[in-house]
Amino acid sequence: MSRKLGSISALILCAAVLATTATGAASKVIARKSRSGLYAAVGAHATVRHPHSFALKVFANPRQLVNGNWLVFCKRGRVRGTKVGRMNGRTPLQKKVPVALDKATSCTLSAEAVLTKKGKVTLVLYAY
């Protein structure tokens, strides 16, 4: 019986590893901020060492249109790189954000989101 449980445990572990590999690198929440009110605006930023990519998600209650922008600043030794972008759409809104420099030693992601009505807005930043 214990031999059978060991085989099942090994099978579950292999399935978990394959699922993680199939979906890419695991994400990590690097910042989360919320604000409430009429035309509520929220901003967040975080610095990450050796990132592969970033993403951000915007949630609102009640669901509504949001506008915002993001900026990534990366460095590798004396080399610097910057990328900027805008986002708008109905929540929940998700946006992939590229790293601004290949093989960067560190990058800072900054983003902000603004509601078009009254409500609560939450901005979550992820690193991969």
C-alpha positions as semicolon CSV with decimal commas, in nm:
position;residue;x (nm);y (nm);z (nm)
1;M;0,000;0,000;0,000
2;S;0,276;0,251;0,093
3;R;0,456;0,168;-0,232
4;K;0,140;0,256;-0,423
5;L;0,109;0,589;-0,234
6;G;0,472;0,669;-0,317
7;S;0,401;0,612;-0,687
8;I;0,093;0,833;-0,671
9;S;0,291;1,109;-0,493
10;A;0,563;1,092;-0,758
11;L;0,300;1,111;-1,033
12;I;0,139;1,418;-0,872
13;L;0,480;1,587;-0,837
14;C;0,562;1,521;-1,205
15;A;0,224;1,662;-1,311
16;A;0,284;1,978;-1,106
17;V;0,628;2,028;-1,261
18;L;0,490;1,978;-1,612
19;A;0,205;2,222;-1,546
20;T;0,448;2,489;-1,426
21;T;0,675;2,430;-1,726
22;A;0,383;2,441;-1,969
23;T;0,257;2,774;-1,837
24;G;0,601;2,935;-1,818
25;A;0,786;3,075;-1,522
26;A;0,601;3,123;-1,197
27;S;0,476;3,475;-1,132
28;K;0,543;3,676;-0,820
29;V;0,334;3,966;-0,693
30;I;0,580;4,254;-0,652
31;A;0,333;4,533;-0,563
32;R;-0,037;4,577;-0,487
33;K;-0,216;4,907;-0,421
34;S;-0,583;5,010;-0,395
35;R;-0,774;5,338;-0,386
36;S;-1,143;5,432;-0,364
37;G;-1,348;5,731;-0,469
38;L;-1,471;5,927;-0,767
39;Y;-1,211;5,895;-1,047
40;A;-0,985;5,711;-0,803
41;A;-0,623;5,689;-0,915
42;V;-0,370;5,435;-0,792
43;G;0,002;5,401;-0,856
44;A;0,252;5,128;-0,773
45;H;0,617;5,052;-0,842
46;A;0,873;4,786;-0,758
47;T;1,230;4,695;-0,846
48;V;1,325;4,338;-0,938
49;R;1,665;4,177;-0,992
50;H;1,712;3,973;-1,313
51;P;1,348;3,980;-1,436
52;H;1,235;3,791;-1,748
53;S;0,909;3,981;-1,798
54;F;0,637;4,173;-1,616
55;A;0,260;4,192;-1,615
56;L;0,000;4,405;-1,445
57;K;-0,367;4,360;-1,363
58;V;-0,626;4,623;-1,281
59;F;-0,946;4,537;-1,096
60;A;-1,235;4,771;-1,018
61;N;-1,550;4,739;-0,809
62;P;-1,788;4,801;-0,974
63;R;-1,634;4,687;-1,304
64;Q;-1,572;4,984;-1,531
65;L;-1,340;5,146;-1,780
66;V;-0,993;5,242;-1,659
67;N;-0,708;5,438;-1,814
68;G;-0,346;5,418;-1,721
69;N;0,017;5,394;-1,818
70;W;0,331;5,201;-1,730
71;L;0,707;5,254;-1,744
72;V;0,993;5,006;-1,718
73;F;1,347;5,124;-1,646
74;C;1,622;4,859;-1,662
75;K;1,997;4,855;-1,622
76;R;2,285;4,620;-1,690
77;G;2,615;4,771;-1,579
78;R;2,635;5,115;-1,743
79;V;2,373;5,028;-2,007
80;R;2,020;5,162;-1,947
81;G;1,689;5,094;-2,120
82;T;1,338;5,235;-2,089
83;K;0,999;5,132;-2,229
84;V;0,665;5,306;-2,177
85;G;0,308;5,224;-2,267
86;R;-0,057;5,307;-2,214
87;M;-0,351;5,088;-2,123
88;N;-0,725;5,134;-2,125
89;G;-1,020;4,903;-2,116
90;R;-1,286;4,744;-1,900
91;T;-1,179;4,573;-1,579
92;P;-1,048;4,325;-1,505
93;L;-0,769;4,443;-1,733
94;Q;-0,444;4,254;-1,782
95;K;-0,134;4,376;-1,965
96;K;0,199;4,204;-2,040
97;V;0,491;4,443;-1,996
98;P;0,827;4,372;-2,160
99;V;1,164;4,407;-1,993
100;A;1,336;4,714;-2,139
101;L;1,684;4,558;-2,172
102;D;1,799;4,202;-2,249
103;K;1,975;4,031;-1,958
104;A;1,903;4,326;-1,727
105;T;2,047;4,300;-1,378
106;S;1,758;4,504;-1,237
107;C;1,439;4,671;-1,358
108;T;1,184;4,901;-1,200
109;L;0,821;4,875;-1,312
110;S;0,597;5,173;-1,238
111;A;0,228;5,189;-1,330
112;E;-0,086;5,388;-1,259
113;A;-0,455;5,336;-1,326
114;V;-0,748;5,580;-1,304
115;L;-1,119;5,497;-1,283
116;T;-1,366;5,665;-1,518
117;K;-1,638;5,662;-1,246
118;K;-1,672;5,612;-0,873
119;G;-1,547;5,288;-0,719
120;K;-1,248;5,101;-0,585
121;V;-0,948;5,032;-0,809
122;T;-0,672;4,781;-0,737
123;L;-0,344;4,761;-0,929
124;V;-0,129;4,447;-0,902
125;L;0,222;4,419;-1,051
126;Y;0,381;4,083;-1,132
127;A;0,734;3,973;-1,220
128;Y;0,831;3,651;-1,399
